[in-house]
């Protein structure tokens, strides 16, 4: 079992729809959870971090964390073509000093 | 502006050759990391360093070497022992050694074996 698993994708949604990206992790000692956005040919960029159960909203982005189910998700409301990218889920285990990444989910938003 | 500078952007390596990828940061971060990304895949950790003159192996350290002589610099050498080095290499840093707040990435080096 991989430490961090994401929907294999690709995921395609129409412009204006809600895109839902999912991630599960295996280590219950995980303390910090991140979503990075990576445009084709570019490096990843941190867009959301979440640390406690529940929802965290930032503009059109909402991160959701459920530690009991070991599940993290990212919702993108009112999806735009500029949101088309690969989204990487990353997890840091307490005191590990490093993050582990999932393989990413590629999102395409069609005009 | 503060950030991480990776060079070169593109690098071509001949069989049996060692090459060094540069990573410099002016963020005053203690922790620095090297990841490798293959097409359609996530990031795999090669080496990381949380303090000058100390570093730890990641999941795929074989065929790679690093040094950390200065806080600002964390170069990665891809040796001839790395049999399949063609990949996108990403250097990152973290404001804290426990990576509570996530990474800042450089723009990457794309290495190709010719």
PDB file of C-alpha atoms in Angstrom:
ATOM      1  CA  UNK A   1       0.000   0.000   0.000  1.00  0.00           C
ATOM      2  CA  UNK A   2       1.353   3.413  -0.934  1.00  0.00           C
ATOM      3  CA  UNK A   3       1.763   5.916   1.874  1.00  0.00           C
ATOM      4  CA  UNK A   4      -0.253   8.541  -0.019  1.00  0.00           C
ATOM      5  CA  UNK A   5      -2.784   7.610  -2.692  1.00  0.00           C
ATOM      6  CA  UNK A   6      -4.746   9.847  -5.006  1.00  0.00           C
ATOM      7  CA  UNK A   7      -7.467   9.290  -7.589  1.00  0.00           C
ATOM      8  CA  UNK A   8      -5.586   8.231 -10.687  1.00  0.00           C
ATOM      9  CA  UNK A   9      -7.567  10.567 -12.937  1.00  0.00           C
ATOM     10  CA  UNK A  10      -7.540  12.285 -15.274  1.00  0.00           C
ATOM     11  CA  UNK A  11     -10.497  14.328 -14.103  1.00  0.00           C
ATOM     12  CA  UNK A  12     -12.435  16.506 -16.515  1.00  0.00           C
ATOM     13  CA  UNK A  13     -15.083  19.036 -15.481  1.00  0.00           C
ATOM     14  CA  UNK A  14     -16.907  21.804 -17.343  1.00  0.00           C
ATOM     15  CA  UNK A  15     -16.140  25.421 -16.569  1.00  0.00           C
ATOM     16  CA  UNK A  16     -18.092  26.633 -13.547  1.00  0.00           C
ATOM     17  CA  UNK A  17     -18.474  23.161 -12.022  1.00  0.00           C
ATOM     18  CA  UNK A  18     -17.065  21.859  -8.736  1.00  0.00           C
ATOM     19  CA  UNK A  19     -13.939  19.720  -9.050  1.00  0.00           C
ATOM     20  CA  UNK A  20     -13.353  17.195  -6.268  1.00  0.00           C
ATOM     21  CA  UNK A  21      -9.901  15.726  -5.690  1.00  0.00           C
ATOM     22  CA  UNK A  22      -9.319  12.972  -3.156  1.00  0.00           C
ATOM     23  CA  UNK A  23      -6.353  11.627  -1.227  1.00  0.00           C
ATOM     24  CA  UNK A  24      -5.894   8.900   1.383  1.00  0.00           C
ATOM     25  CA  UNK A  25      -2.875   8.287   3.594  1.00  0.00           C
ATOM     26  CA  UNK A  26      -1.698   5.299   5.591  1.00  0.00           C
ATOM     27  CA  UNK A  27       0.278   6.688   8.561  1.00  0.00           C
ATOM     28  CA  UNK A  28      -1.920   7.717  11.504  1.00  0.00           C
ATOM     29  CA  UNK A  29       0.988   9.785  12.814  1.00  0.00           C
ATOM     30  CA  UNK A  30       0.491  12.278   9.980  1.00  0.00           C
ATOM     31  CA  UNK A  31       0.122  15.835  11.211  1.00  0.00           C
ATOM     32  CA  UNK A  32       0.290  18.193   8.230  1.00  0.00           C
ATOM     33  CA  UNK A  33      -1.524  17.894   4.918  1.00  0.00           C
ATOM     34  CA  UNK A  34      -0.908  19.862   1.766  1.00  0.00           C
ATOM     35  CA  UNK A  35      -2.206  20.376  -1.738  1.00  0.00           C
ATOM     36  CA  UNK A  36       0.191  21.544  -4.423  1.00  0.00           C
ATOM     37  CA  UNK A  37      -0.733  22.640  -7.936  1.00  0.00           C
ATOM     38  CA  UNK A  38       1.655  21.815 -10.773  1.00  0.00           C
ATOM     39  CA  UNK A  39       1.168  23.236 -14.239  1.00  0.00           C
ATOM     40  CA  UNK A  40       2.580  21.215 -17.121  1.00  0.00           C
ATOM     41  CA  UNK A  41       6.358  21.578 -17.292  1.00  0.00           C
ATOM     42  CA  UNK A  42       6.503  23.704 -14.143  1.00  0.00           C
ATOM     43  CA  UNK A  43       7.357  23.085 -10.490  1.00  0.00           C
ATOM     44  CA  UNK A  44       4.723  22.502  -7.775  1.00  0.00           C
ATOM     45  CA  UNK A  45       3.203  25.440  -5.895  1.00  0.00           C
ATOM     46  CA  UNK A  46       1.645  25.146  -2.437  1.00  0.00           C
ATOM     47  CA  UNK A  47      -2.022  26.175  -2.568  1.00  0.00           C
ATOM     48  CA  UNK A  48      -3.569  24.744   0.622  1.00  0.00           C
ATOM     49  CA  UNK A  49      -2.472  23.344   3.948  1.00  0.00           C
ATOM     50  CA  UNK A  50      -4.698  21.805   6.633  1.00  0.00           C
ATOM     51  CA  UNK A  51      -3.892  20.464  10.086  1.00  0.00           C
ATOM     52  CA  UNK A  52      -7.142  19.682  11.940  1.00  0.00           C
ATOM     53  CA  UNK A  53     -10.346  17.866  11.108  1.00  0.00           C
ATOM     54  CA  UNK A  54     -12.929  19.809   9.164  1.00  0.00           C
ATOM     55  CA  UNK A  55     -12.932  22.276   6.327  1.00  0.00           C
ATOM     56  CA  UNK A  56     -10.569  25.099   5.461  1.00  0.00           C
ATOM     57  CA  UNK A  57     -11.608  27.582   2.809  1.00  0.00           C
ATOM     58  CA  UNK A  58      -9.440  29.929   0.756  1.00  0.00           C
ATOM     59  CA  UNK A  59     -11.253  31.669  -2.046  1.00  0.00           C
ATOM     60  CA  UNK A  60     -12.592  29.051  -4.458  1.00  0.00           C
ATOM     61  CA  UNK A  61     -10.578  26.288  -2.772  1.00  0.00           C
ATOM     62  CA  UNK A  62     -11.724  24.186   0.188  1.00  0.00           C
ATOM     63  CA  UNK A  63      -9.572  21.539   1.832  1.00  0.00           C
ATOM     64  CA  UNK A  64     -11.263  18.886   3.936  1.00  0.00           C
ATOM     65  CA  UNK A  65      -9.575  16.604   6.457  1.00  0.00           C
ATOM     66  CA  UNK A  66     -10.930  13.525   8.208  1.00  0.00           C
ATOM     67  CA  UNK A  67      -8.225  11.921  10.348  1.00  0.00           C
ATOM     68  CA  UNK A  68     -10.434   9.041  11.470  1.00  0.00           C
ATOM     69  CA  UNK A  69     -10.914   7.994   7.855  1.00  0.00           C
ATOM     70  CA  UNK A  70      -7.367   9.089   6.885  1.00  0.00           C
ATOM     71  CA  UNK A  71      -8.787  11.145   4.062  1.00  0.00           C
ATOM     72  CA  UNK A  72      -7.995  14.563   2.613  1.00  0.00           C
ATOM     73  CA  UNK A  73      -9.839  16.256  -0.202  1.00  0.00           C
ATOM     74  CA  UNK A  74      -9.674  19.445  -2.227  1.00  0.00           C
ATOM     75  CA  UNK A  75     -12.751  21.069  -3.694  1.00  0.00           C
ATOM     76  CA  UNK A  76     -12.462  23.718  -6.373  1.00  0.00           C
ATOM     77  CA  UNK A  77     -15.643  25.720  -6.839  1.00  0.00           C
ATOM     78  CA  UNK A  78     -16.509  27.602 -10.020  1.00  0.00           C
ATOM     79  CA  UNK A  79     -13.700  25.793 -11.851  1.00  0.00           C
ATOM     80  CA  UNK A  80     -11.854  27.831 -14.465  1.00  0.00           C
ATOM     81  CA  UNK A  81      -9.725  26.687 -17.426  1.00  0.00           C
ATOM     82  CA  UNK A  82      -6.753  28.187 -15.560  1.00  0.00           C
ATOM     83  CA  UNK A  83      -7.293  25.538 -12.862  1.00  0.00           C
ATOM     84  CA  UNK A  84      -6.249  22.854 -15.377  1.00  0.00           C
ATOM     85  CA  UNK A  85      -3.160  21.311 -13.787  1.00  0.00           C
ATOM     86  CA  UNK A  86      -1.931  18.311 -11.833  1.00  0.00           C
ATOM     87  CA  UNK A  87      -2.786  18.454  -8.138  1.00  0.00           C
ATOM     88  CA  UNK A  88      -0.402  16.744  -5.728  1.00  0.00           C
ATOM     89  CA  UNK A  89      -1.410  15.671  -2.237  1.00  0.00           C
ATOM     90  CA  UNK A  90       1.427  15.628   0.326  1.00  0.00           C
ATOM     91  CA  UNK A  91       1.554  14.489   3.936  1.00  0.00           C
ATOM     92  CA  UNK A  92       4.070  15.084   6.734  1.00  0.00           C
ATOM     93  CA  UNK A  93       4.292  12.565   9.559  1.00  0.00           C
ATOM     94  CA  UNK A  94       5.025  14.022  13.004  1.00  0.00           C
ATOM     95  CA  UNK A  95       8.783  14.515  13.487  1.00  0.00           C
ATOM     96  CA  UNK A  96       9.614  12.933  10.107  1.00  0.00           C
ATOM     97  CA  UNK A  97      11.099  16.155   8.753  1.00  0.00           C
ATOM     98  CA  UNK A  98       9.928  15.447   5.204  1.00  0.00           C
ATOM     99  CA  UNK A  99       6.753  15.184   3.157  1.00  0.00           C
ATOM    100  CA  UNK A 100       5.525  12.218   1.129  1.00  0.00           C
ATOM    101  CA  UNK A 101       3.663  12.872  -2.102  1.00  0.00           C
ATOM    102  CA  UNK A 102       0.925  11.072  -3.968  1.00  0.00           C
ATOM    103  CA  UNK A 103       1.211  10.521  -7.713  1.00  0.00           C
ATOM    104  CA  UNK A 104      -1.099  13.432  -8.482  1.00  0.00           C
ATOM    105  CA  UNK A 105      -4.451  13.877 -10.202  1.00  0.00           C
ATOM    106  CA  UNK A 106      -4.599  15.739 -13.499  1.00  0.00           C
ATOM    107  CA  UNK A 107      -7.569  18.085 -13.776  1.00  0.00           C
ATOM    108  CA  UNK A 108      -8.850  19.517 -17.039  1.00  0.00           C
ATOM    109  CA  UNK A 109     -11.477  22.256 -16.963  1.00  0.00           C
ATOM    110  CA  UNK A 110     -13.253  22.541 -20.319  1.00  0.00           C
ATOM    111  CA  UNK A 111     -14.611  25.933 -21.427  1.00  0.00           C
TER     112      UNK A 111
ATOM    113  CA  UNK B   1      12.781  38.606  -4.014  1.00  0.00           C
ATOM    114  CA  UNK B   2      13.354  35.530  -1.872  1.00  0.00           C
ATOM    115  CA  UNK B   3      13.278  32.165  -3.534  1.00  0.00           C
ATOM    116  CA  UNK B   4      15.089  29.078  -4.740  1.00  0.00           C
ATOM    117  CA  UNK B   5      17.253  29.130  -7.855  1.00  0.00           C
ATOM    118  CA  UNK B   6      18.002  25.914  -9.696  1.00  0.00           C
ATOM    119  CA  UNK B   7      20.460  25.687 -12.551  1.00  0.00           C
ATOM    120  CA  UNK B   8      20.748  24.732 -15.265  1.00  0.00           C
ATOM    121  CA  UNK B   9      17.164  24.512 -16.491  1.00  0.00           C
ATOM    122  CA  UNK B  10      18.092  21.753 -18.954  1.00  0.00           C
ATOM    123  CA  UNK B  11      21.034  19.359 -18.688  1.00  0.00           C
ATOM    124  CA  UNK B  12      22.239  16.599 -20.954  1.00  0.00           C
ATOM    125  CA  UNK B  13      24.395  13.780 -19.630  1.00  0.00           C
ATOM    126  CA  UNK B  14      26.430  11.304 -21.567  1.00  0.00           C
ATOM    127  CA  UNK B  15      26.685   7.698 -20.447  1.00  0.00           C
ATOM    128  CA  UNK B  16      29.221   7.278 -17.639  1.00  0.00           C
ATOM    129  CA  UNK B  17      29.360  10.977 -16.832  1.00  0.00           C
ATOM    130  CA  UNK B  18      28.769  12.650 -13.465  1.00  0.00           C
ATOM    131  CA  UNK B  19      26.751  15.866 -13.482  1.00  0.00           C
ATOM    132  CA  UNK B  20      25.956  18.360 -10.722  1.00  0.00           C
ATOM    133  CA  UNK B  21      22.680  20.226 -10.320  1.00  0.00           C
ATOM    134  CA  UNK B  22      22.794  23.509  -8.465  1.00  0.00           C
ATOM    135  CA  UNK B  23      20.268  24.680  -5.851  1.00  0.00           C
ATOM    136  CA  UNK B  24      20.599  28.018  -4.040  1.00  0.00           C
ATOM    137  CA  UNK B  25      18.084  29.654  -1.702  1.00  0.00           C
ATOM    138  CA  UNK B  26      17.912  33.092  -0.078  1.00  0.00           C
ATOM    139  CA  UNK B  27      14.937  32.343   2.156  1.00  0.00           C
ATOM    140  CA  UNK B  28      17.088  31.648   5.213  1.00  0.00           C
ATOM    141  CA  UNK B  29      15.523  28.188   5.455  1.00  0.00           C
ATOM    142  CA  UNK B  30      17.402  25.518   7.382  1.00  0.00           C
ATOM    143  CA  UNK B  31      15.926  22.485   5.605  1.00  0.00           C
ATOM    144  CA  UNK B  32      16.493  21.649   1.938  1.00  0.00           C
ATOM    145  CA  UNK B  33      15.337  18.721  -0.184  1.00  0.00           C
ATOM    146  CA  UNK B  34      15.901  17.054  -3.545  1.00  0.00           C
ATOM    147  CA  UNK B  35      13.031  15.255  -5.276  1.00  0.00           C
ATOM    148  CA  UNK B  36      12.863  13.418  -8.562  1.00  0.00           C
ATOM    149  CA  UNK B  37       9.761  13.386 -10.746  1.00  0.00           C
ATOM    150  CA  UNK B  38       9.225  10.965 -13.627  1.00  0.00           C
ATOM    151  CA  UNK B  39       6.523  11.568 -16.247  1.00  0.00           C
ATOM    152  CA  UNK B  40       3.028  11.071 -14.869  1.00  0.00           C
ATOM    153  CA  UNK B  41       4.317  10.330 -11.399  1.00  0.00           C
ATOM    154  CA  UNK B  42       4.603  12.052  -8.073  1.00  0.00           C
ATOM    155  CA  UNK B  43       7.738  13.243  -6.321  1.00  0.00           C
ATOM    156  CA  UNK B  44      10.234  10.808  -4.829  1.00  0.00           C
ATOM    157  CA  UNK B  45      12.702  11.971  -2.194  1.00  0.00           C
ATOM    158  CA  UNK B  46      16.409  11.605  -3.014  1.00  0.00           C
ATOM    159  CA  UNK B  47      18.215  13.409  -0.145  1.00  0.00           C
ATOM    160  CA  UNK B  48      17.442  16.037   2.432  1.00  0.00           C
ATOM    161  CA  UNK B  49      19.350  18.222   4.847  1.00  0.00           C
ATOM    162  CA  UNK B  50      18.094  19.961   7.962  1.00  0.00           C
ATOM    163  CA  UNK B  51      21.351  21.612   8.969  1.00  0.00           C
ATOM    164  CA  UNK B  52      24.712  22.541   7.464  1.00  0.00           C
ATOM    165  CA  UNK B  53      27.161  19.643   7.134  1.00  0.00           C
ATOM    166  CA  UNK B  54      24.461  17.034   7.699  1.00  0.00           C
ATOM    167  CA  UNK B  55      22.111  15.216   5.322  1.00  0.00           C
ATOM    168  CA  UNK B  56      19.968  12.078   5.181  1.00  0.00           C
ATOM    169  CA  UNK B  57      19.124   9.619   2.437  1.00  0.00           C
ATOM    170  CA  UNK B  58      15.634   9.600   1.053  1.00  0.00           C
ATOM    171  CA  UNK B  59      13.810   6.767  -0.664  1.00  0.00           C
ATOM    172  CA  UNK B  60      15.899   6.665  -3.849  1.00  0.00           C
ATOM    173  CA  UNK B  61      19.415   7.841  -2.847  1.00  0.00           C
ATOM    174  CA  UNK B  62      21.375   5.212  -4.790  1.00  0.00           C
ATOM    175  CA  UNK B  63      23.431   6.770  -7.583  1.00  0.00           C
ATOM    176  CA  UNK B  64      23.189  10.290  -6.133  1.00  0.00           C
ATOM    177  CA  UNK B  65      25.314  12.359  -3.760  1.00  0.00           C
ATOM    178  CA  UNK B  66      24.881  15.718  -2.050  1.00  0.00           C
ATOM    179  CA  UNK B  67      26.772  18.211   0.086  1.00  0.00           C
ATOM    180  CA  UNK B  68      25.647  20.981   2.413  1.00  0.00           C
ATOM    181  CA  UNK B  69      28.638  23.217   3.117  1.00  0.00           C
ATOM    182  CA  UNK B  70      26.578  26.404   3.280  1.00  0.00           C
ATOM    183  CA  UNK B  71      23.055  27.054   4.486  1.00  0.00           C
ATOM    184  CA  UNK B  72      22.122  28.594   1.142  1.00  0.00           C
ATOM    185  CA  UNK B  73      23.381  25.809  -1.114  1.00  0.00           C
ATOM    186  CA  UNK B  74      22.474  22.135  -1.571  1.00  0.00           C
ATOM    187  CA  UNK B  75      23.960  20.754  -4.823  1.00  0.00           C
ATOM    188  CA  UNK B  76      23.026  17.311  -6.138  1.00  0.00           C
ATOM    189  CA  UNK B  77      25.451  15.141  -8.099  1.00  0.00           C
ATOM    190  CA  UNK B  78      24.029  12.472 -10.367  1.00  0.00           C
ATOM    191  CA  UNK B  79      26.735   9.844 -10.665  1.00  0.00           C
ATOM    192  CA  UNK B  80      27.362   7.264 -13.351  1.00  0.00           C
ATOM    193  CA  UNK B  81      25.960   4.671 -10.915  1.00  0.00           C
ATOM    194  CA  UNK B  82      22.473   6.086 -11.491  1.00  0.00           C
ATOM    195  CA  UNK B  83      21.377   3.963 -14.448  1.00  0.00           C
ATOM    196  CA  UNK B  84      18.190   5.790 -15.349  1.00  0.00           C
ATOM    197  CA  UNK B  85      18.715   9.464 -14.491  1.00  0.00           C
ATOM    198  CA  UNK B  86      16.409  11.019 -17.095  1.00  0.00           C
ATOM    199  CA  UNK B  87      13.844  12.931 -15.004  1.00  0.00           C
ATOM    200  CA  UNK B  88      12.721  16.313 -13.689  1.00  0.00           C
ATOM    201  CA  UNK B  89      14.694  17.242 -10.553  1.00  0.00           C
ATOM    202  CA  UNK B  90      13.170  19.566  -7.999  1.00  0.00           C
ATOM    203  CA  UNK B  91      14.890  21.298  -5.120  1.00  0.00           C
ATOM    204  CA  UNK B  92      12.749  22.493  -2.218  1.00  0.00           C
ATOM    205  CA  UNK B  93      13.184  24.181   1.117  1.00  0.00           C
ATOM    206  CA  UNK B  94      11.128  24.391   4.273  1.00  0.00           C
ATOM    207  CA  UNK B  95      10.919  27.196   6.821  1.00  0.00           C
ATOM    208  CA  UNK B  96      10.878  24.620   9.609  1.00  0.00           C
ATOM    209  CA  UNK B  97      12.673  21.294   9.943  1.00  0.00           C
ATOM    210  CA  UNK B  98       9.425  19.416  10.634  1.00  0.00           C
ATOM    211  CA  UNK B  99       7.796  20.603   7.392  1.00  0.00           C
ATOM    212  CA  UNK B 100       4.715  21.828   9.205  1.00  0.00           C
ATOM    213  CA  UNK B 101       4.180  24.635   6.721  1.00  0.00           C
ATOM    214  CA  UNK B 102       5.058  22.934   3.441  1.00  0.00           C
ATOM    215  CA  UNK B 103       7.713  23.435   0.809  1.00  0.00           C
ATOM    216  CA  UNK B 104       8.879  26.183  -1.485  1.00  0.00           C
ATOM    217  CA  UNK B 105      10.150  24.727  -4.766  1.00  0.00           C
ATOM    218  CA  UNK B 106      12.700  25.885  -7.282  1.00  0.00           C
ATOM    219  CA  UNK B 107      11.847  25.881 -10.982  1.00  0.00           C
ATOM    220  CA  UNK B 108      13.502  22.509 -11.581  1.00  0.00           C
ATOM    221  CA  UNK B 109      16.206  20.978 -13.758  1.00  0.00           C
ATOM    222  CA  UNK B 110      15.266  18.639 -16.583  1.00  0.00           C
ATOM    223  CA  UNK B 111      18.022  16.029 -17.043  1.00  0.00           C
ATOM    224  CA  UNK B 112      18.273  13.897 -20.154  1.00  0.00           C
ATOM    225  CA  UNK B 113      20.734  11.111 -20.924  1.00  0.00           C
ATOM    226  CA  UNK B 114      22.066  11.259 -24.475  1.00  0.00           C
TER     227      UNK B 114
END
